[in-house]
Coordinates of C-alpha atoms and ligand atoms in Angstrom, one line a residue:
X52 CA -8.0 22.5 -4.4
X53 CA -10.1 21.5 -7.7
X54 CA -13.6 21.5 -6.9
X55 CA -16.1 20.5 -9.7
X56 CA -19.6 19.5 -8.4
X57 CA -18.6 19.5 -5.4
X58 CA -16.1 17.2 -5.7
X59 CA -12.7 18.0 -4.3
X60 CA -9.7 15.9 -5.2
X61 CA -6.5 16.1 -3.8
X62 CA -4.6 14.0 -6.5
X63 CA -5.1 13.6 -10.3
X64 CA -3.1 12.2 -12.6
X65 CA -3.9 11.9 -16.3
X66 CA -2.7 9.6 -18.8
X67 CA 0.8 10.2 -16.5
X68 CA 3.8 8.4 -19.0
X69 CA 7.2 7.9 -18.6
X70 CA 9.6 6.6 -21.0
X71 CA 13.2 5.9 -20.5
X72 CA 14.6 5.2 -24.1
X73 CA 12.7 2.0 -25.5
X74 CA 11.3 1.6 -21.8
X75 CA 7.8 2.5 -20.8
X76 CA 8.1 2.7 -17.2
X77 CA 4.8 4.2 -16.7
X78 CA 2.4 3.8 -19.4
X79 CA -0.9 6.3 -19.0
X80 CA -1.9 6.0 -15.4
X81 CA -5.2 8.2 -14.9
X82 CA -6.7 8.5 -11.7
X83 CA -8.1 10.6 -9.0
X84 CA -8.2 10.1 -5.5
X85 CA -10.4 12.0 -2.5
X86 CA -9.7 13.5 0.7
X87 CA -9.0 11.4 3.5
X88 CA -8.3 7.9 1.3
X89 CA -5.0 6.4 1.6
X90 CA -4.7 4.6 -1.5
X91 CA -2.1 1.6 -2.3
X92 CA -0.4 1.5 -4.7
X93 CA 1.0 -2.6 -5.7
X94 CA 2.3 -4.1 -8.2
X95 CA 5.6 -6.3 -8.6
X96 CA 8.8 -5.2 -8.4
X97 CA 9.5 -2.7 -11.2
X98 CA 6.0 -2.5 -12.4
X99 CA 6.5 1.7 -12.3
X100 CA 5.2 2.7 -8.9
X101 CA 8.2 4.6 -7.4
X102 CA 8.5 6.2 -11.3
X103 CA 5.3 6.9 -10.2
X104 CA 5.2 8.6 -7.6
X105 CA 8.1 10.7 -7.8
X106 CA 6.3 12.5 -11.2
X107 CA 3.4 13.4 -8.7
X108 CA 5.8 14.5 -5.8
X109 CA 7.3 16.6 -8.8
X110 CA 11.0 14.8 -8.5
X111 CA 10.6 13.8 -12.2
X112 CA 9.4 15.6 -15.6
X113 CA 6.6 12.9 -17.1
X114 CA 7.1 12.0 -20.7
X115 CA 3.7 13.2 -21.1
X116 CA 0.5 13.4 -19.6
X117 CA 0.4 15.5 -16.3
X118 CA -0.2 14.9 -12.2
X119 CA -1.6 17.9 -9.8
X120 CA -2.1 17.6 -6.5
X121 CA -4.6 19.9 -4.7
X122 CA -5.4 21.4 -7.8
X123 CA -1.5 22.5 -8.4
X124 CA 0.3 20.9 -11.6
X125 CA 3.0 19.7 -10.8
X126 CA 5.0 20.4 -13.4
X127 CA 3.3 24.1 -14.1
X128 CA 2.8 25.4 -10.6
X129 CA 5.3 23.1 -8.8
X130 CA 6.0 25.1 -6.0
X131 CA 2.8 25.4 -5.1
X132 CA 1.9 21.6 -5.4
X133 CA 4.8 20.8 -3.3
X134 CA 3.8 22.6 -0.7
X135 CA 0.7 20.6 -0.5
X136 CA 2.6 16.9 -0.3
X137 CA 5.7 15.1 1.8
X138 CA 7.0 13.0 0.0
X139 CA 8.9 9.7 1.6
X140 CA 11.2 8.1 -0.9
X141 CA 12.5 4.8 -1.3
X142 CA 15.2 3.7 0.9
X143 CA 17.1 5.7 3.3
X144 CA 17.4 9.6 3.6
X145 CA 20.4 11.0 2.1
X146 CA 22.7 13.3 4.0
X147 CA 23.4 10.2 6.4
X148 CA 26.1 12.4 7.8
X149 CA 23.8 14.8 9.2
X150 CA 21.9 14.1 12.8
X151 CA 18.3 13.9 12.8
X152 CA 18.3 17.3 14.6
X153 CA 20.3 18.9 11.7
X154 CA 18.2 17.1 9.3
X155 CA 15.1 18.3 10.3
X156 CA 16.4 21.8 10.6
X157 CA 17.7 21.8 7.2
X158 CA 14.3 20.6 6.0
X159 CA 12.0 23.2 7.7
X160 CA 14.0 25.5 6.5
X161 CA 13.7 24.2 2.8
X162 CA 9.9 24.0 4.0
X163 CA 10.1 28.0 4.7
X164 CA 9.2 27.5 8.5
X165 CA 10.5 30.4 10.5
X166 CA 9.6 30.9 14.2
X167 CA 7.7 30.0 16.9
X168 CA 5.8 27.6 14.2
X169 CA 9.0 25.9 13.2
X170 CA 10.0 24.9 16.4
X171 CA 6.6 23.6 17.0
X172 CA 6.7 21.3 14.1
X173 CA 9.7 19.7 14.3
X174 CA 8.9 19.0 18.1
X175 CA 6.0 17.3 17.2
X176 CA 7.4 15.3 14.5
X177 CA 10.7 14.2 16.9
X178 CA 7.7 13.4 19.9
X179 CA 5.5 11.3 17.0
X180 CA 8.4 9.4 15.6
X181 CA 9.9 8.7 19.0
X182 CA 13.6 10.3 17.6
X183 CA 14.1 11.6 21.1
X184 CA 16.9 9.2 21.7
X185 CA 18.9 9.7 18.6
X186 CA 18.7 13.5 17.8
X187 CA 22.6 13.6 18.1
X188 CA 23.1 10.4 16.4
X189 CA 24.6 10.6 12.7
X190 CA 21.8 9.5 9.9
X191 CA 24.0 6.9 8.5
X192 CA 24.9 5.2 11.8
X193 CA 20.8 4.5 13.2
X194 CA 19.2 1.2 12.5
X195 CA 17.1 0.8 9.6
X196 CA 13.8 1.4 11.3
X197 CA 15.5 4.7 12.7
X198 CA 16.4 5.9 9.1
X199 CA 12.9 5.2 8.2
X200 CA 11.1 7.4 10.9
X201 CA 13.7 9.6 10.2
X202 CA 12.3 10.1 6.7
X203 CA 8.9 10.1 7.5
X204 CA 9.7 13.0 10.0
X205 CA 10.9 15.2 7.0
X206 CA 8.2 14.5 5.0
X207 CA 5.6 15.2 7.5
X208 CA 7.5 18.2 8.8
X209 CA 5.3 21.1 7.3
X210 CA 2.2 19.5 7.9
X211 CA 0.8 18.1 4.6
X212 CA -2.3 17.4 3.2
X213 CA -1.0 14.8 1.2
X214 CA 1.7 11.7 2.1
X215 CA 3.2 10.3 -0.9
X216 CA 5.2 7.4 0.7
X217 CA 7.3 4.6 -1.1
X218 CA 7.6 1.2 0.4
X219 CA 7.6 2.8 3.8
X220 CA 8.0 -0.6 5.1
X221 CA 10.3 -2.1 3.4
X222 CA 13.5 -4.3 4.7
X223 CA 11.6 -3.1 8.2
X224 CA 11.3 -5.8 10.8
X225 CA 7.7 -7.0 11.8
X226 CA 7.6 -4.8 15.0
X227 CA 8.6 -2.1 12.7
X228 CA 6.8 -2.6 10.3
X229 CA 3.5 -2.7 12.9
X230 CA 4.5 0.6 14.4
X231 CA 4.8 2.5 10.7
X232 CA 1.5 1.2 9.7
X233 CA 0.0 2.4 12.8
X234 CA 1.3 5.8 12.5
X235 CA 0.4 6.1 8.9
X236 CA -3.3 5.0 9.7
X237 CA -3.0 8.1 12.8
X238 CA -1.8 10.2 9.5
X239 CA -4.7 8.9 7.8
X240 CA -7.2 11.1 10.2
X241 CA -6.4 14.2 8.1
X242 CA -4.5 13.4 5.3
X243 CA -4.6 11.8 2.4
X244 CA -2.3 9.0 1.4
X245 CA -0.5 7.4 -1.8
X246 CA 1.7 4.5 -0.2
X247 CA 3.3 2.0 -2.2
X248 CA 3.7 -1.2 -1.2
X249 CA 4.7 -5.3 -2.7
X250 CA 3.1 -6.7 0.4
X251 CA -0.7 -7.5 0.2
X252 CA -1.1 -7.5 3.9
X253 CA -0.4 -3.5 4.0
X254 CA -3.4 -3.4 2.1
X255 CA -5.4 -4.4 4.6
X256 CA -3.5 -2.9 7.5
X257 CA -3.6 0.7 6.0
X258 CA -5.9 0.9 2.6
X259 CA -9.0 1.7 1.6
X260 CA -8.0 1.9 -2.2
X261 CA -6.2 -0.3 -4.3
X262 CA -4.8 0.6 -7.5
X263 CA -2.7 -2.6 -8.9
X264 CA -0.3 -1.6 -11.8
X265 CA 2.0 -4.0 -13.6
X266 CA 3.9 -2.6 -16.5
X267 CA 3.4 0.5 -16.1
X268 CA -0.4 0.0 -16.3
X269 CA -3.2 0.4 -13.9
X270 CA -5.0 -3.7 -13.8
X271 CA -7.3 -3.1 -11.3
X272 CA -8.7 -0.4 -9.0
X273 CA -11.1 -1.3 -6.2
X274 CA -11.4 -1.5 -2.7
X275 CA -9.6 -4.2 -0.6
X276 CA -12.9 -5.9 0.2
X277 CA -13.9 -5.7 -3.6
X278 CA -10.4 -7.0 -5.0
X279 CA -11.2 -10.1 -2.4
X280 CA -14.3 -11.2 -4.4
X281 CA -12.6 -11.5 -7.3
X282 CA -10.6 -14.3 -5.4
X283 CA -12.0 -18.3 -5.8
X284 CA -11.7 -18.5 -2.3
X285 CA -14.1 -15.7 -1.6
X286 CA -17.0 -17.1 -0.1
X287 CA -15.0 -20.6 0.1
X288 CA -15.4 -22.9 3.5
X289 CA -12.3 -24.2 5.0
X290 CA -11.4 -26.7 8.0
X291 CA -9.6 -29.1 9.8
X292 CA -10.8 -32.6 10.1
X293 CA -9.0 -35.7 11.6
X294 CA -10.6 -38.1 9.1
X295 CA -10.1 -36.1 6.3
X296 CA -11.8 -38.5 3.5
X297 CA -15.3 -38.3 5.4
X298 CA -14.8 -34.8 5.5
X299 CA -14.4 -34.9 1.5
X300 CA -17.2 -37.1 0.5
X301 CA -19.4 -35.3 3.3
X302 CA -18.6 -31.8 1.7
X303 CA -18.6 -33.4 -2.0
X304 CA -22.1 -34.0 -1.7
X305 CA -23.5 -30.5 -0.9
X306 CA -25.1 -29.1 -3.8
X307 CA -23.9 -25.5 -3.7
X308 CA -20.2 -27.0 -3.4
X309 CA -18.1 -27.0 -7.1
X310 CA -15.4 -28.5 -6.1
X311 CA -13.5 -29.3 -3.1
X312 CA -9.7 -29.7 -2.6
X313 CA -7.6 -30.7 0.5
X314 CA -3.6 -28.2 0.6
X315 CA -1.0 -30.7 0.5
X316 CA 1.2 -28.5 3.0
X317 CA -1.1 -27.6 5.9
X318 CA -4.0 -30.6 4.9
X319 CA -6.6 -27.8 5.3
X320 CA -9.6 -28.4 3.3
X321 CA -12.0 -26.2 1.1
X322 CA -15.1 -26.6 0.0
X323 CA -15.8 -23.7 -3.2
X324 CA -18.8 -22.1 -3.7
X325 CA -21.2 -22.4 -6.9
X326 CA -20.6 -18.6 -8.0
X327 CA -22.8 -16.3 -5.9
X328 CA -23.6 -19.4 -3.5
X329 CA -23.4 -19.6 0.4
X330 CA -22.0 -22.5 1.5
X331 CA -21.1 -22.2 5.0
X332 CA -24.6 -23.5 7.0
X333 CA -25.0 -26.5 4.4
X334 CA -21.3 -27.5 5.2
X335 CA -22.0 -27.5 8.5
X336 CA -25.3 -29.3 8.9
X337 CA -23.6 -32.2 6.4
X338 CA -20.6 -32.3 8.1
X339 CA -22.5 -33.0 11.2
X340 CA -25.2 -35.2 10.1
X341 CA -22.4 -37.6 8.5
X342 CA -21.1 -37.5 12.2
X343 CA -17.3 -35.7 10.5
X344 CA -15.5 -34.2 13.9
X345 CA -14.3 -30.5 12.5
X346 CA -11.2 -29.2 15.5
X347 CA -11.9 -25.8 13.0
X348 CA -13.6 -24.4 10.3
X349 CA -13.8 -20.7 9.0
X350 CA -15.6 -18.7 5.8
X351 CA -13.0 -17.3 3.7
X352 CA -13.2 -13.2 2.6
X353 CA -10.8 -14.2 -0.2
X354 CA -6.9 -14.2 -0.6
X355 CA -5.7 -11.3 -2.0
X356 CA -2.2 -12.8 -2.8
X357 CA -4.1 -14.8 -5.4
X358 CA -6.0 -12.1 -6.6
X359 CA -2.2 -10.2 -7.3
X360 CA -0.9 -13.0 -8.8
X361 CA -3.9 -13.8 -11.3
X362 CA -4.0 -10.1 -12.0
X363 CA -0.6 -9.2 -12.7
X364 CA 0.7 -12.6 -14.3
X365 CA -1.3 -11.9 -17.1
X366 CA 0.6 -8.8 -17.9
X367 CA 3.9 -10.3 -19.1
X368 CA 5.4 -8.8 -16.4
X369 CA 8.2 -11.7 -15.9
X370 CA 8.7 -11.3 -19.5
X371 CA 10.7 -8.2 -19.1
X372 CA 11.7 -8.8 -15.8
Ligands
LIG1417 P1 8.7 -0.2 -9.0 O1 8.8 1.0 -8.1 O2 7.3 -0.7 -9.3 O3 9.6 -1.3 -8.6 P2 10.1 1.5 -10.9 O4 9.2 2.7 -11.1 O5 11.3 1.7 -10.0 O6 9.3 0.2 -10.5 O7 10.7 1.1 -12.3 C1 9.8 0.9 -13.4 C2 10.7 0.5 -14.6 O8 11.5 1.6 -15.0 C3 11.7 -0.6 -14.3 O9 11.8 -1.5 -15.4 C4 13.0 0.1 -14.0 O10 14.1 -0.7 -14.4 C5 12.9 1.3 -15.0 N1 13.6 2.5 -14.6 C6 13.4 3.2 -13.4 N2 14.2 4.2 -13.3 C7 14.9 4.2 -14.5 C8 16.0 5.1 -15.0 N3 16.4 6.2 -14.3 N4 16.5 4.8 -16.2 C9 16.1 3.7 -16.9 N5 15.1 2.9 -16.4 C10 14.6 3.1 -15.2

């Protein structure tokens, strides 16, 4: 573990690069991250997040530029810093012909678990993935939220500080997807996280660090909360109103409101903030002195899909897409 005025971090990467030919997957990433954070990683589809992460979980040589975890290199004193991460790829396991019971054998014995300790360990990862039921089951015949646990189980088998997990929801069903958030935010209690993810909600359900990368560059890196106010709804008033006109001119003529538009699709309307105004207890006493009935009306955080979109659009990511 590095430790330099009193700081401990558990990942570092600096100016991390990979090429592939002409291709520059992953384009100086630097960053550090502390014990105990569980850090998203987003950005679009291809923007370099599983090239990522598999030069930190030490599957792939950078270009340049270097990664440690716990203070290991990972391309220097590898064995050592994979001994410090699991590491949950995209997709399903391989060996699909395997059980899980063989699998996780196989693995703690890759892990260098011997003993008592062993069979302690992959107990408790069969009883916190719930594999009870399909130890004897071949990989490649479970359901897709099966394989999934499955995989987490061998990358949480020797106990690791650090979880390095790639789209560990992805193609799961909502229940799934529910119950693999929830065990990574147990996870969360004493480890730390990367997880890497294309859908915004996860950032809220498990994050409480956002690094958004787009071609192969990091855009933005801020807390959930923080990557909100950057959104024009942040702060914004929206509602439901049966006579939705009143509602407009009533809200129109607040003077901390900039502008105020009604969603063709759901007919919701929003009144926007001046920037760094608070709107919501004008709204309301206007709405109510022009006599406009309101069935609901809520103050808006800030939508991080628009946040994404504004962010990464501007990268030329469809361009090479
Ligand atoms: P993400 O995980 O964000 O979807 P990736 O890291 O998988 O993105 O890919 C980043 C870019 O690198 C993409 O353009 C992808 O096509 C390219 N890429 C990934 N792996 C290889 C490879 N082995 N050879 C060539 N190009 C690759």
């Amino acid at each position: 573990m590095q430790s330099t005025s009193g700081d401990i971090t558990m990942i570092e990467t600096r100016q991390l690069t990979k090429r592939y030919g002409d291709l520059t997957a992953v384009d100086g990433i630097s960053f550090k991250l502390e014990p105990g954070r569980v850090l998203g990683f987003l950005g679009p589809n291809g923007a370099g997040k599983s090239t990522t992460m598999k030069m930190i979980a030490g599957f792939l040589a950078p270009t340049s530029g270097s990664a440690s975890v716990c203070g290991h290199d990972v391309v220097d004193d590898a064995i050592a810093a994979k001994r410090m991460l699991g590491y949950l790829p995209e997709g399903a396991p391989s060996y699909g012909e395997m059980t899980p019971l063989r699998f996780l054998d196989f693995v703690a014995d890759v892990r260098g678990l011997s003993g008592a300790k062993r069979a302690q360990r992959i107990d408790d990862v069969i009883e916190r993935l719930h594999l009870n039921g399909v130890l004897e089951q071949p990989i490649e015949t479970l359901s897709k939220g099966f394989k999934r646990r499955v995989g987490l189980a061998q990358a949480i088998v020797h106990d690791p500080q650090v979880l390095i997990l790639d789209e560990p929801t992805d193609g799961l069903d909502p229940n799934q997807k529910h119950e693999v958030r929830a065990l990574i935010n147990r996870l969360a209690a004493d480890k730390t996280i990367i997880v890497s993810t294309h859908i915004l909600e996860e950032v809220h359900a498990v994050c409480s660090r956002a690094i958004i990368i787009a071609r192969g560059r990091v855009l933005a890196d801020a807390t959930p909360a923080e990557l909100e106010t950057r959104s024009r709804y942040h702060q914004a008033v929206s509602l439901t109103a049966a006579n939705m006109s009143a509602a407009k001119e009533a809200l129109s003529k607040v003077a901390d409101v900039a502008a105020v538009e009604i969603d063709p699709q759901d007919h919701r309307i929003t009144a926007f903030p001046k920037p760094g105004r608070q709107i919501f207890i004008a709204v309301n006493q206007a709405l109510q002195a022009q006599g406009v009935a309101v069935s609901e009306m809520q103050l808006e955080s800030g939508r991080l899909d628009e946040v994404f979109r504004t962010i990464t659009q501007g990268s030329g990511q469809e361009a090479r897409a």
